[in-house]
Every structure is written in C-alpha cells, then in structure tokens.
PDB file of C-alpha atoms in Angstrom:
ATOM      1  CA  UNK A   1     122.724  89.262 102.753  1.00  0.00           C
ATOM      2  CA  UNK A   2     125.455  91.542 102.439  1.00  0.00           C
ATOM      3  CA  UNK A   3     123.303  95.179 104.156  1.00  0.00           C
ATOM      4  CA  UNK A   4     124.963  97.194 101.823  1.00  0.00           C
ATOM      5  CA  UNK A   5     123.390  95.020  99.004  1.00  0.00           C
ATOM      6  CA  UNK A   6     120.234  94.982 100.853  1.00  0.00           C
ATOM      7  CA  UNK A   7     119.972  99.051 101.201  1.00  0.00           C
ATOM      8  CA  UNK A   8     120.952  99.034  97.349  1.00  0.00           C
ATOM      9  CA  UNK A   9     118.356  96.820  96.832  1.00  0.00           C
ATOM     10  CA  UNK A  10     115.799  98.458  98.910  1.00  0.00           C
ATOM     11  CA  UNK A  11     116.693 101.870  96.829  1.00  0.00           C
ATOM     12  CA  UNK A  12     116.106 100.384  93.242  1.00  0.00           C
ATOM     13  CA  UNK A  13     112.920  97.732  93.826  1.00  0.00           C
ATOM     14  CA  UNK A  14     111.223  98.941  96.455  1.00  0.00           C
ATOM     15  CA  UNK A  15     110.859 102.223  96.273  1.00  0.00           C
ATOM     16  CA  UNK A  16     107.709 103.641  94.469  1.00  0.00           C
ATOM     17  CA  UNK A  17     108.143 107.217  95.102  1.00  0.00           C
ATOM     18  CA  UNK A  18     104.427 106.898  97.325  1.00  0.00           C
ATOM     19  CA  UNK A  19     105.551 110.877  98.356  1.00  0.00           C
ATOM     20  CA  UNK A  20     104.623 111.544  94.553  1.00  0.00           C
ATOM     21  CA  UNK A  21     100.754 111.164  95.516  1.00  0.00           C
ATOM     22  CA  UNK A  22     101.374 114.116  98.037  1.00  0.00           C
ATOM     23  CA  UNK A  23     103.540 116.068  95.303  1.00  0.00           C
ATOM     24  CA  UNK A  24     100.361 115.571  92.779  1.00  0.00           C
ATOM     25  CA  UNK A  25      97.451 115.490  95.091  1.00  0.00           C
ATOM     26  CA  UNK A  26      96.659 119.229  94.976  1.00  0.00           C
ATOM     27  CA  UNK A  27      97.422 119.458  91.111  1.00  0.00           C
ATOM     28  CA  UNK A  28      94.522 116.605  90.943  1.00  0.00           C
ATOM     29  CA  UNK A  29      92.049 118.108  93.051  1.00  0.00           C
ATOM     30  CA  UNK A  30      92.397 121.561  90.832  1.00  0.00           C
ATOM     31  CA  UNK A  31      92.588 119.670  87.624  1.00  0.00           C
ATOM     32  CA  UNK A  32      89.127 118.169  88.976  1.00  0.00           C
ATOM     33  CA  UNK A  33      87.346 121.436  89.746  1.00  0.00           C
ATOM     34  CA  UNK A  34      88.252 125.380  89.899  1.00  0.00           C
ATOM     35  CA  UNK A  35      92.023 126.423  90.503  1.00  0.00           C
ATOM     36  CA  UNK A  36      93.106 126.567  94.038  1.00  0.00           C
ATOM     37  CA  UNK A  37      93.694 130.178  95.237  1.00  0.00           C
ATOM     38  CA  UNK A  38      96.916 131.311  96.729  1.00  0.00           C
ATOM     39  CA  UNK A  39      94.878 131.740 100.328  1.00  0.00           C
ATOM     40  CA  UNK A  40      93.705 127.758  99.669  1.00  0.00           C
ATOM     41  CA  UNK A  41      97.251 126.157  99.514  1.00  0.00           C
ATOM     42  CA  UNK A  42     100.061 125.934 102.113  1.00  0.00           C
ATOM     43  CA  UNK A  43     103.531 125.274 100.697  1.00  0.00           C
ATOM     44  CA  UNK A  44     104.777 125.158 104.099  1.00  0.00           C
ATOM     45  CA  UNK A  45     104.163 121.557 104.712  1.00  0.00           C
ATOM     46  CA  UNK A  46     107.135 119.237 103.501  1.00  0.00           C
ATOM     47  CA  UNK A  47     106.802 116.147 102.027  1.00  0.00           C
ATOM     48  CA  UNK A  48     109.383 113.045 103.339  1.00  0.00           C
ATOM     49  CA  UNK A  49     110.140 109.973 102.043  1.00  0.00           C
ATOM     50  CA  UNK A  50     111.930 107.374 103.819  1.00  0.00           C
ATOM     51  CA  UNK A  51     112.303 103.255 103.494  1.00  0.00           C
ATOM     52  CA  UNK A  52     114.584 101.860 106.256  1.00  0.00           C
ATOM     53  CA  UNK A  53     114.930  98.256 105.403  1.00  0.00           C
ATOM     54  CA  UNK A  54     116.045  95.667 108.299  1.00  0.00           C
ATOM     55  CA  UNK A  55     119.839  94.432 107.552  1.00  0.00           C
ATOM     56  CA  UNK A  56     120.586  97.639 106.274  1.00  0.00           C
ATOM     57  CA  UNK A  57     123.547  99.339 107.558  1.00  0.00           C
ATOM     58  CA  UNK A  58     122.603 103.025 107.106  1.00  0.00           C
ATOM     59  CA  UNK A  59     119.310 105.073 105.789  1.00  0.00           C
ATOM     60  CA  UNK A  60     118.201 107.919 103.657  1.00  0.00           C
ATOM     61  CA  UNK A  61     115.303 110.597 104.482  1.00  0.00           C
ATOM     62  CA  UNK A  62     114.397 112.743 101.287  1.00  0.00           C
ATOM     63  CA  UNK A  63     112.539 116.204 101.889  1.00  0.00           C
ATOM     64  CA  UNK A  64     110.652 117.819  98.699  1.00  0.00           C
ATOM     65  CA  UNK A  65     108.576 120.909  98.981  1.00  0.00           C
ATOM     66  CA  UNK A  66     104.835 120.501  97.008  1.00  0.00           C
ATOM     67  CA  UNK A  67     103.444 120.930  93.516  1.00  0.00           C
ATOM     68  CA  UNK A  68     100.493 122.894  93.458  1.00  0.00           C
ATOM     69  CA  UNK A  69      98.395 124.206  89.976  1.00  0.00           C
ATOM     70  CA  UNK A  70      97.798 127.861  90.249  1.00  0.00           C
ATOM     71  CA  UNK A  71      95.392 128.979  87.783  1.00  0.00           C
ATOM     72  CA  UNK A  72      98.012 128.973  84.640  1.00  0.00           C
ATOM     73  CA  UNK A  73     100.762 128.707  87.130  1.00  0.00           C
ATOM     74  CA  UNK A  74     102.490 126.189  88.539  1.00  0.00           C
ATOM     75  CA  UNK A  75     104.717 126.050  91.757  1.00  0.00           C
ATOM     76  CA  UNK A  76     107.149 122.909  91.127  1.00  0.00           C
ATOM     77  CA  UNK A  77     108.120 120.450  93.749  1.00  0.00           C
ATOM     78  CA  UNK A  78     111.947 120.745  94.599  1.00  0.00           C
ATOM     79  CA  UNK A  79     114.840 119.174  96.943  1.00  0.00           C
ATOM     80  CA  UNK A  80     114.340 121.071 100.051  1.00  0.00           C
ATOM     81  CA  UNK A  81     118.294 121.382 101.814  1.00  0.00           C
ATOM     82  CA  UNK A  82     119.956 122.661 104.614  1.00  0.00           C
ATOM     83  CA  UNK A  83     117.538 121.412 107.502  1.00  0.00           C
ATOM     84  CA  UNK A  84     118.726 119.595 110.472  1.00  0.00           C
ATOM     85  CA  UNK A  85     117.498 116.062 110.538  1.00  0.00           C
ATOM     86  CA  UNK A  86     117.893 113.860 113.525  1.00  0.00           C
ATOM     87  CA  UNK A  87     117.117 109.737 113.865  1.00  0.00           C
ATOM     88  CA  UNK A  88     116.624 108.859 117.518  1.00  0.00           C
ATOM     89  CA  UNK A  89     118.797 112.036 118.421  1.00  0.00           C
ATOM     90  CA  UNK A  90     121.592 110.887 116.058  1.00  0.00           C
ATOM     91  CA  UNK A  91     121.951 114.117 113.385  1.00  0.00           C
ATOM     92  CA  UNK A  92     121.871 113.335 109.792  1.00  0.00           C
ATOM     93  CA  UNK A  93     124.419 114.680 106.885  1.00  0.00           C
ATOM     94  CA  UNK A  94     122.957 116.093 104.146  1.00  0.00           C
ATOM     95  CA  UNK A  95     124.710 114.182 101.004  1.00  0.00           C
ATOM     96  CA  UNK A  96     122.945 116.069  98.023  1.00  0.00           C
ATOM     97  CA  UNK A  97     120.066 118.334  97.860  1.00  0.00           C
ATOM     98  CA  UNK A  98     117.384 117.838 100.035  1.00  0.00           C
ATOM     99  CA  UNK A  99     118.804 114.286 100.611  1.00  0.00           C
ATOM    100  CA  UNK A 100     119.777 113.429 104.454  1.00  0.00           C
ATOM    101  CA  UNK A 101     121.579 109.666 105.390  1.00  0.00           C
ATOM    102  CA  UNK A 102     122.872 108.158 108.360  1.00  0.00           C
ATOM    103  CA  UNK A 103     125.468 106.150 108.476  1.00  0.00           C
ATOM    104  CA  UNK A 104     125.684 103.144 111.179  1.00  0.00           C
ATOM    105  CA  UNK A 105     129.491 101.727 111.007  1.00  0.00           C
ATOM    106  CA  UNK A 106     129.074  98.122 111.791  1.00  0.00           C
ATOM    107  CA  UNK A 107     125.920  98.547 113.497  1.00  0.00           C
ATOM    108  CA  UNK A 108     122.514  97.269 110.946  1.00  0.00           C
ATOM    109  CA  UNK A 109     118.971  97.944 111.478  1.00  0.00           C
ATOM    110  CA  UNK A 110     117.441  94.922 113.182  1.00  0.00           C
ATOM    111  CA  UNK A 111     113.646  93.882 113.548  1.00  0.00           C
ATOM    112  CA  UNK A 112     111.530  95.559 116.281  1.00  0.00           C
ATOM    113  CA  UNK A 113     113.559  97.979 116.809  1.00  0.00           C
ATOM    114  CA  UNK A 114     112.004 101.644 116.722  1.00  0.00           C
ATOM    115  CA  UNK A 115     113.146 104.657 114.929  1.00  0.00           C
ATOM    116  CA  UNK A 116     111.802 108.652 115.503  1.00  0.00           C
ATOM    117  CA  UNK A 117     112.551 111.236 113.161  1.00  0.00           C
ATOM    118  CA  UNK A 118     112.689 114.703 114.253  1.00  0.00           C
ATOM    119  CA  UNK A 119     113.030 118.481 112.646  1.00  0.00           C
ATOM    120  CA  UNK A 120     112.190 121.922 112.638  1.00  0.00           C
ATOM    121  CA  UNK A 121     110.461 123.162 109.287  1.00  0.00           C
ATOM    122  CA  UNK A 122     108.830 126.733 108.625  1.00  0.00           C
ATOM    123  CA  UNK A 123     109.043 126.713 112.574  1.00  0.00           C
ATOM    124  CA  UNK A 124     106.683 123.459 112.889  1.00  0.00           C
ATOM    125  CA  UNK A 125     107.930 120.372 114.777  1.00  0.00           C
ATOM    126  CA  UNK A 126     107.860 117.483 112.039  1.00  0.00           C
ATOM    127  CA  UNK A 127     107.734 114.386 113.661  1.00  0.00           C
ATOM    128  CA  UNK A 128     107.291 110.613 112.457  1.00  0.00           C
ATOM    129  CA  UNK A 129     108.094 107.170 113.900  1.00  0.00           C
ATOM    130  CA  UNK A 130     108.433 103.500 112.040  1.00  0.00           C
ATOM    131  CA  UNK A 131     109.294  99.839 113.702  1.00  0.00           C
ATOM    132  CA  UNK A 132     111.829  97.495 111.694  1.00  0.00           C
ATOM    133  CA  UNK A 133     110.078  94.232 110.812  1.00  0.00           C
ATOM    134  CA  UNK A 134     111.007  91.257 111.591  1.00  0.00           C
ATOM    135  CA  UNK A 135     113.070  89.382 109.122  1.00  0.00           C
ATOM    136  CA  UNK A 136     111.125  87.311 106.443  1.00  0.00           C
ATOM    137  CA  UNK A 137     111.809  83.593 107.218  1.00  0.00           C
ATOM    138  CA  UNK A 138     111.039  80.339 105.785  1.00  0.00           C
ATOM    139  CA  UNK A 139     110.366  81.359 102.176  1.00  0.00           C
ATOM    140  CA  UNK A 140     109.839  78.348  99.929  1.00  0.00           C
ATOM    141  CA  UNK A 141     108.986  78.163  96.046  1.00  0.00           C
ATOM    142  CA  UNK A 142     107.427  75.418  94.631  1.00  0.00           C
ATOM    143  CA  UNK A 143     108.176  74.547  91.326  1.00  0.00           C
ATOM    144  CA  UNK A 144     111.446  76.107  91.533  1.00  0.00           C
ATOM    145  CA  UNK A 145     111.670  75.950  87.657  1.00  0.00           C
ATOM    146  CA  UNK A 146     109.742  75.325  84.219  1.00  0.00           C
ATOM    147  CA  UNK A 147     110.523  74.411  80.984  1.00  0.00           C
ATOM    148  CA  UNK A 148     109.302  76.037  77.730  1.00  0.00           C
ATOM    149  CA  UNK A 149     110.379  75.358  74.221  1.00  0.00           C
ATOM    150  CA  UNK A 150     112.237  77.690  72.835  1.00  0.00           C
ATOM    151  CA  UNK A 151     109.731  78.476  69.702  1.00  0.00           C
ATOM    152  CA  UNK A 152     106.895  79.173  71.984  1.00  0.00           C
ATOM    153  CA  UNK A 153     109.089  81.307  74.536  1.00  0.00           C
ATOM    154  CA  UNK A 154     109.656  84.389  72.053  1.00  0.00           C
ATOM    155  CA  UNK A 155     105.461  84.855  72.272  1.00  0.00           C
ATOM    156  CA  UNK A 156     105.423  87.405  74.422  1.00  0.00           C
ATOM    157  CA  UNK A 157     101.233  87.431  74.912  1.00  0.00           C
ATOM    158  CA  UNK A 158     100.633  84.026  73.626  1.00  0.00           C
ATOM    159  CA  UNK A 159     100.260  80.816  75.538  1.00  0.00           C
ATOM    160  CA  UNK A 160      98.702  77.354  75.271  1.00  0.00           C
ATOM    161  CA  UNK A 161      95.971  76.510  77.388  1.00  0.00           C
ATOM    162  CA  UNK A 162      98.586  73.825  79.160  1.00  0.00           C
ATOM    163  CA  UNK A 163     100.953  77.329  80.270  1.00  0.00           C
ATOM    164  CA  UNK A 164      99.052  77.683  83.401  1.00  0.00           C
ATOM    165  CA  UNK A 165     101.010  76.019  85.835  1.00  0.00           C
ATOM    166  CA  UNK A 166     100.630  76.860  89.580  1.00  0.00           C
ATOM    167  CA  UNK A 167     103.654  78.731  91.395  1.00  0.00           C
ATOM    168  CA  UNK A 168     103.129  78.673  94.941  1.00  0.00           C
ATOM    169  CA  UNK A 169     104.909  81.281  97.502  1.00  0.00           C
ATOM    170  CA  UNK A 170     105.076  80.564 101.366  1.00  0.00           C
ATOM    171  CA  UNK A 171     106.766  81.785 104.064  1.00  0.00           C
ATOM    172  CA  UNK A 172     106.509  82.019 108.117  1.00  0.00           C
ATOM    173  CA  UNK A 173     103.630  84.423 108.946  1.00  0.00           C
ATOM    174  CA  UNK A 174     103.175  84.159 112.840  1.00  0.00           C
ATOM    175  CA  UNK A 175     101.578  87.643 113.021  1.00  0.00           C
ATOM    176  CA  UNK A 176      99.330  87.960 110.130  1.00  0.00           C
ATOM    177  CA  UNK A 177     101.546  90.966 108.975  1.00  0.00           C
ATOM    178  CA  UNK A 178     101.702  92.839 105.366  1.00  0.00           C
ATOM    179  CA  UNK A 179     103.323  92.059 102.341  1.00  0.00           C
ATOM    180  CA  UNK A 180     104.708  92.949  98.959  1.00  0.00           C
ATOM    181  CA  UNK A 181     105.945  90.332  96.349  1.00  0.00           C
ATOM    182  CA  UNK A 182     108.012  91.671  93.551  1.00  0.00           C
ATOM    183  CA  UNK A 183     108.894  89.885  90.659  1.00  0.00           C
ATOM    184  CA  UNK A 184     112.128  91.081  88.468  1.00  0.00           C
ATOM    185  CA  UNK A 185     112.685  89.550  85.272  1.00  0.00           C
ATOM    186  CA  UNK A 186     116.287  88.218  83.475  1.00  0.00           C
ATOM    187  CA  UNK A 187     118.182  91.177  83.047  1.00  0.00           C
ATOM    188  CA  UNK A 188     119.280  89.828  80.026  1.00  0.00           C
ATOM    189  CA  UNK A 189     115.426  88.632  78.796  1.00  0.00           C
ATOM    190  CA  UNK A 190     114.389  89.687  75.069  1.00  0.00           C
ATOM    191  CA  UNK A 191     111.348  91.098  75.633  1.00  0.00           C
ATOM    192  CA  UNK A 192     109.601  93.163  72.624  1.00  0.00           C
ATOM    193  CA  UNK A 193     109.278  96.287  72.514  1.00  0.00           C
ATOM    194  CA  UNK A 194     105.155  96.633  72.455  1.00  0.00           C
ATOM    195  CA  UNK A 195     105.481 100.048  71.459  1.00  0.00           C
ATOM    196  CA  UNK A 196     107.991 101.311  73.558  1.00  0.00           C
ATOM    197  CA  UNK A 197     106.855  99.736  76.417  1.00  0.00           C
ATOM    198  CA  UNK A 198     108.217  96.596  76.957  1.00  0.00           C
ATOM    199  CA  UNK A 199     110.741  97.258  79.153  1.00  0.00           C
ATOM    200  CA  UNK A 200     107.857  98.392  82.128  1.00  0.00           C
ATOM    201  CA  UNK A 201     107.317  94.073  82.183  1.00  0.00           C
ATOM    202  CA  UNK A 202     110.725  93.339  83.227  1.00  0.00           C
ATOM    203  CA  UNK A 203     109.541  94.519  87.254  1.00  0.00           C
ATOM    204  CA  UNK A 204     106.485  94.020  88.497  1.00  0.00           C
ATOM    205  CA  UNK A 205     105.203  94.661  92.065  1.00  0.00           C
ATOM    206  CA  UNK A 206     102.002  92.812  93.961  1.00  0.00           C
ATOM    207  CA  UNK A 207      99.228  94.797  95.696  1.00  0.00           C
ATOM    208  CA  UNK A 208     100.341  94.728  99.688  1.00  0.00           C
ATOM    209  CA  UNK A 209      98.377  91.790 101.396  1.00  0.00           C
ATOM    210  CA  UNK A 210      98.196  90.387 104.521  1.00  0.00           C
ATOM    211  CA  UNK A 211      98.907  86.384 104.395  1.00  0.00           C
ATOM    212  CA  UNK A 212     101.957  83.826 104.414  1.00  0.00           C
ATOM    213  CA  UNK A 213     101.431  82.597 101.061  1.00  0.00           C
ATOM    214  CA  UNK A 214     101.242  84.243  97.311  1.00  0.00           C
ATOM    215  CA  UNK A 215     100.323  82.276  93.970  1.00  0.00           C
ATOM    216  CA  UNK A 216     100.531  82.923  90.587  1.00  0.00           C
ATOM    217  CA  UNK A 217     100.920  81.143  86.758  1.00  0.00           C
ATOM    218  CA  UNK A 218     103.408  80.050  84.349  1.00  0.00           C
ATOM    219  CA  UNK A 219     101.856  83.299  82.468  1.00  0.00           C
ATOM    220  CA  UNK A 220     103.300  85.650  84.880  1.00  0.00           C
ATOM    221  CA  UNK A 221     106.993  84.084  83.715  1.00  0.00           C
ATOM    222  CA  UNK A 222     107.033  85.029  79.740  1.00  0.00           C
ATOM    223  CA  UNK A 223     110.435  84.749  78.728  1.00  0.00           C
ATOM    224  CA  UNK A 224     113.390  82.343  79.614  1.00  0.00           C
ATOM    225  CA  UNK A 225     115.538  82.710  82.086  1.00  0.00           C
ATOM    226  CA  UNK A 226     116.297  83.329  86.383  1.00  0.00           C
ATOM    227  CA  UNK A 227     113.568  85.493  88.268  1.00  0.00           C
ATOM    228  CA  UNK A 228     114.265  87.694  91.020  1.00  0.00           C
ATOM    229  CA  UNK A 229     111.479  87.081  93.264  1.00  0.00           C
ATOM    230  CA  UNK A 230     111.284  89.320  96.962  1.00  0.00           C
ATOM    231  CA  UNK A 231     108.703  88.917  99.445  1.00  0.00           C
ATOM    232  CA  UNK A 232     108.900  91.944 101.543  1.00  0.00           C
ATOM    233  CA  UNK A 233     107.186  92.431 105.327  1.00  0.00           C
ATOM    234  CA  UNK A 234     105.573  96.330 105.176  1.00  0.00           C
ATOM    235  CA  UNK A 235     104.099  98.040 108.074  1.00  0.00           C
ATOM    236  CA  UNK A 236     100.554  98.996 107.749  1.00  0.00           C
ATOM    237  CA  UNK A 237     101.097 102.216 107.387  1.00  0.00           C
ATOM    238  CA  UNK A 238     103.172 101.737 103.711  1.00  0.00           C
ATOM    239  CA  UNK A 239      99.745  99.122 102.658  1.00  0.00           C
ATOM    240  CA  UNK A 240      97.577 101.724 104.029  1.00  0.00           C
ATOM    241  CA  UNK A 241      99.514 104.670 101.217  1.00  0.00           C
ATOM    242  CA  UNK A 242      99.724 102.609  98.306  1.00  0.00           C
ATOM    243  CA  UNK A 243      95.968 101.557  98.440  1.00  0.00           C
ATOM    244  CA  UNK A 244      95.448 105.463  98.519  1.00  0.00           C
ATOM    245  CA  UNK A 245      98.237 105.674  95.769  1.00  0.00           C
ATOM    246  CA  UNK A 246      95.954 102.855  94.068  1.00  0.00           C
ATOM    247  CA  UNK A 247      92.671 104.213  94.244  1.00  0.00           C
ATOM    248  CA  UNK A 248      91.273 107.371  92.344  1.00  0.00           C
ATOM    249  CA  UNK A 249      91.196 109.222  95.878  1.00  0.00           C
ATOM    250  CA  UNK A 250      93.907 111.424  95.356  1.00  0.00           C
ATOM    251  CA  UNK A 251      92.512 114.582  97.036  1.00  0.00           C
ATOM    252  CA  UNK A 252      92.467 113.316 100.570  1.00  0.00           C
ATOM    253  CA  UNK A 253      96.127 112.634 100.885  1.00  0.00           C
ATOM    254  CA  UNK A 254      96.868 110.502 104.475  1.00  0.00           C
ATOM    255  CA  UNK A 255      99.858 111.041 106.400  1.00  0.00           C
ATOM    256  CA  UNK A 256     101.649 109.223 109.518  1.00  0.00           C
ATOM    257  CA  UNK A 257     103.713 112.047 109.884  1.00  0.00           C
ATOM    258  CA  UNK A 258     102.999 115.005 112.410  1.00  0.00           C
ATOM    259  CA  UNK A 259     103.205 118.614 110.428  1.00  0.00           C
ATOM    260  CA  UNK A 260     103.834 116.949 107.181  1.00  0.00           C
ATOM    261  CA  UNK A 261     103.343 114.504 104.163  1.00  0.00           C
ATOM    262  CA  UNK A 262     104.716 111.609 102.857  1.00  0.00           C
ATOM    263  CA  UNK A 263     106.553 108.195 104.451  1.00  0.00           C
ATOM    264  CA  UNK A 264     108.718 107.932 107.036  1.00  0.00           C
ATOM    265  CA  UNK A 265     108.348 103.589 106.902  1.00  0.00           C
ATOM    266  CA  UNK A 266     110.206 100.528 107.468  1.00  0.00           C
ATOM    267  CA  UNK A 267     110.163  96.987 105.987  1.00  0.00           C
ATOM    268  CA  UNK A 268     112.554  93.438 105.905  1.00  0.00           C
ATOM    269  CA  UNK A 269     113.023  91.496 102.835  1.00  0.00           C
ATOM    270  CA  UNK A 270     113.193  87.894 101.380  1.00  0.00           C
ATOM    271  CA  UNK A 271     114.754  86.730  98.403  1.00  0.00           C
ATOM    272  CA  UNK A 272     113.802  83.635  96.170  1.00  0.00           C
ATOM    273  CA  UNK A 273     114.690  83.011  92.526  1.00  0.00           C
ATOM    274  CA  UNK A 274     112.275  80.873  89.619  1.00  0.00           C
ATOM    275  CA  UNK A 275     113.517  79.546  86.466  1.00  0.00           C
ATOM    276  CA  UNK A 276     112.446  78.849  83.063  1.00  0.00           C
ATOM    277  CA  UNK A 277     114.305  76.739  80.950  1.00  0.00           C
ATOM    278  CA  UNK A 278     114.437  76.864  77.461  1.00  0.00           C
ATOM    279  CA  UNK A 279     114.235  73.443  75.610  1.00  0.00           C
ATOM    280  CA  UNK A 280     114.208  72.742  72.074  1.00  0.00           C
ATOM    281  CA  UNK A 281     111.089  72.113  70.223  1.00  0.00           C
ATOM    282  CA  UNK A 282     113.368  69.890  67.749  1.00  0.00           C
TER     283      UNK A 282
END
C-alpha cells in the first residue's frame, strides 16, 4: 500500500477524535452535579491527539486546549499553536493551527519500532511514547461475495429469515494483540435517508477486541455493492480509551501521557473487500 494512501486512510477511518472525551469530560461531570469553580479546573493541561499508522511515511500530533462549563460560562476548546514539538528529537513544523507533522522523505514507519514525543507546555514537561505494530498479515474473507435480488436489496431494515449468512474474518494473531474492524460501505450505495440519518450507516467501526478472527451476517451488508473492510492492530492503550469513550464514565478521564490528556498511539492496518451482487428477481 502506497503510505501516503495509508496515512490518508488512517486520517479519514480511523480516527474517532477519542481527545473529544477529554475536551467534554469536565462539561459532563458539571452537567452531572454543581458547576465547577474557577479554583476546581486547570486549563493548563493540553489535550493531544496522535495516530501514527505503520507504512506511513510521515505523522500528525494535534494540541487543543479544554472545554470546561463555568456556571453560565463556557471556556471553548481551541487549536493551541506555536509550541515546539519534537518526535524522537526530530522537531516538528507546525502546518495549521495547533496542528504539528513530520515529514520522513523515503523513510516509513515500520512495526516495533518506538516513538517519544516531547514538549514544554505552561512550563510542564509533556511527555508520551507509542510502539508501531506489526503489520496485519494473513487476512482472509470467507464468502468473498453474496448475491441479493435486486427487489429485496432496496429494504434497507428488512430481511428474510434465509439473509443470515455467516461472514467469517481471520488473520495471523501470534500475540493475542488488539483489534478494530471497520466496515465502509459503496460509496456510491442508495441508502435512505431514515430521517436524516442514513448516511451515519455507510461506516461503521467494531468495539476493539483481542482475537485473530471477527464474524458477522449478511445483515450487516444492506445494500449492493464492494465493501471496504480494515482490520486494524491497536495498542492497548487506544482499546483501553475507547472502552472509557464507550462507557458512561466520562468524569475519570485516563491518560498515557505525562502532564497531559489525550492519545499519543500507534496502529498497522489490513485491507479486505466483500461484495454483494445484485441479481434479478425476474
């Protein structure tokens, strides 16, 4: 895979914007119970958000200040620019706002290798390390395809009690590591509205797990057409956040990073596709 492609790819799927539970955890915990007092909250701590994805040939580290609920006020999250960002002593350029990449030449980010991340904030050291997976290897789908007739495809909720074929996902999983499946559908599917909200079905992302295999249904695959399917290795530390980001515990916000919140993580990526084929019902 071309690592360009891959980093563009790692940008628009993978990224969930976990930093958002850090942004919004001390706006929950006020909207729960009385409103934190200016001598309760510390705007000093900086959130960061980072994915470095293996094959990739550069990286990104975001920096955002936090959202806290003041009573009737409000102080907003924003970019936070002009800091001085170093990856394993190499300094970053600051491309927008608050936005800070390194760019590697020919060089890529390859598995098992180790990357530390390093600035001065508000006078604090913020510090935060991630490992590169290993790539993803030996992915297999089985079927690779389906058939559905054409009159029965347009249903976007209804099935017959025959639609429940098995799909089965496997891959190599020496370690027992973590991982994310992600399921994109046809770009050009038509998918109803529902309200306005039809167009949240056309990506949807798995629960981390640990495991070399992942199974779902002919359900899951609703209208015709090719499937972008990734199966991505995550370190524990990214499964750890988005069970947090999953749960109602949104007060107790975790970090990995020293002197601040948010993700500074790394993961490697596989890609498989899944058909359905249209057939008439003629």
């Amino acid at each position: 895979m071309n690592p360009k492609k891959a980093n563009n790819m790692n940008n628009i799927l993978i990224k969930l914007h976990l930093c958002a539970v850090f942004v919004s955890a001390l706006t929950f915990m006020s909207s729960c119970g009385e409103a934190l007092t200016e001598s309760e909250i510390n705007t000093d701590m900086p959130i960061v958000e980072s994915y470095l994805q293996e094959g990739s040939n550069s990286l990104t580290v975001a920096l955002y200040s936090m959202e806290i609920y003041l009573g009737e006020d409000y102080v907003l999250s924003s970019p936070i620019g002009g800091q001085s960002l170093t990856v394993n002593g190499m300094a970053l350029t600051e491309t927008s706002t608050g936005t800070y990449s390194l760019e590697l030449g020919e060089d890529t980010l390859r598995g098992q290798q180790t990357f530390d991340l390093s600035f001065t904030y508000n006078g604090k050291s913020i510090t935060a390390a991630t490992t590169i997976p290993d790539k993803v290897t030996g992915l297999t789908i089985s079927p690779e395809y389906i058939t559905r007739e054409e009159s029965s495809s347009s249903y976007y909720f209804t099935f017959d009690e025959s639609d429940s074929i098995e799909i089965n996902l496997t891959w190599d999983d020496p370690k027992g590591d973590y991982y994310q499946i992600y399921i994109e559908s046809p770009a050009t599917a038509d998918i109803p509205d529902m309200g306005g909200m039809g167009t949240q079905f056309r990506r949807r992302m798995m629960q981390p797990f640990r495991g070399g295999s992942y199974s779902t249904t002919s359900r899951e695959f609703r209208t015709t057409g090719t499937y972008n399917i990734y199966v991505y290795r995550v370190n524990k530390d990214y499964a750890d956040l988005y069970e947090r980001v999953s749960s109602t515990d949104l007060a107790n916000p975790t970090s990995a990073i020293t002197n601040a919140f948010g993700v500074f993580t790394a993961m490697s990526v596989a890609k498989t596709t899944f058909k359905v084929i249209a057939t008439s019902s003629e």
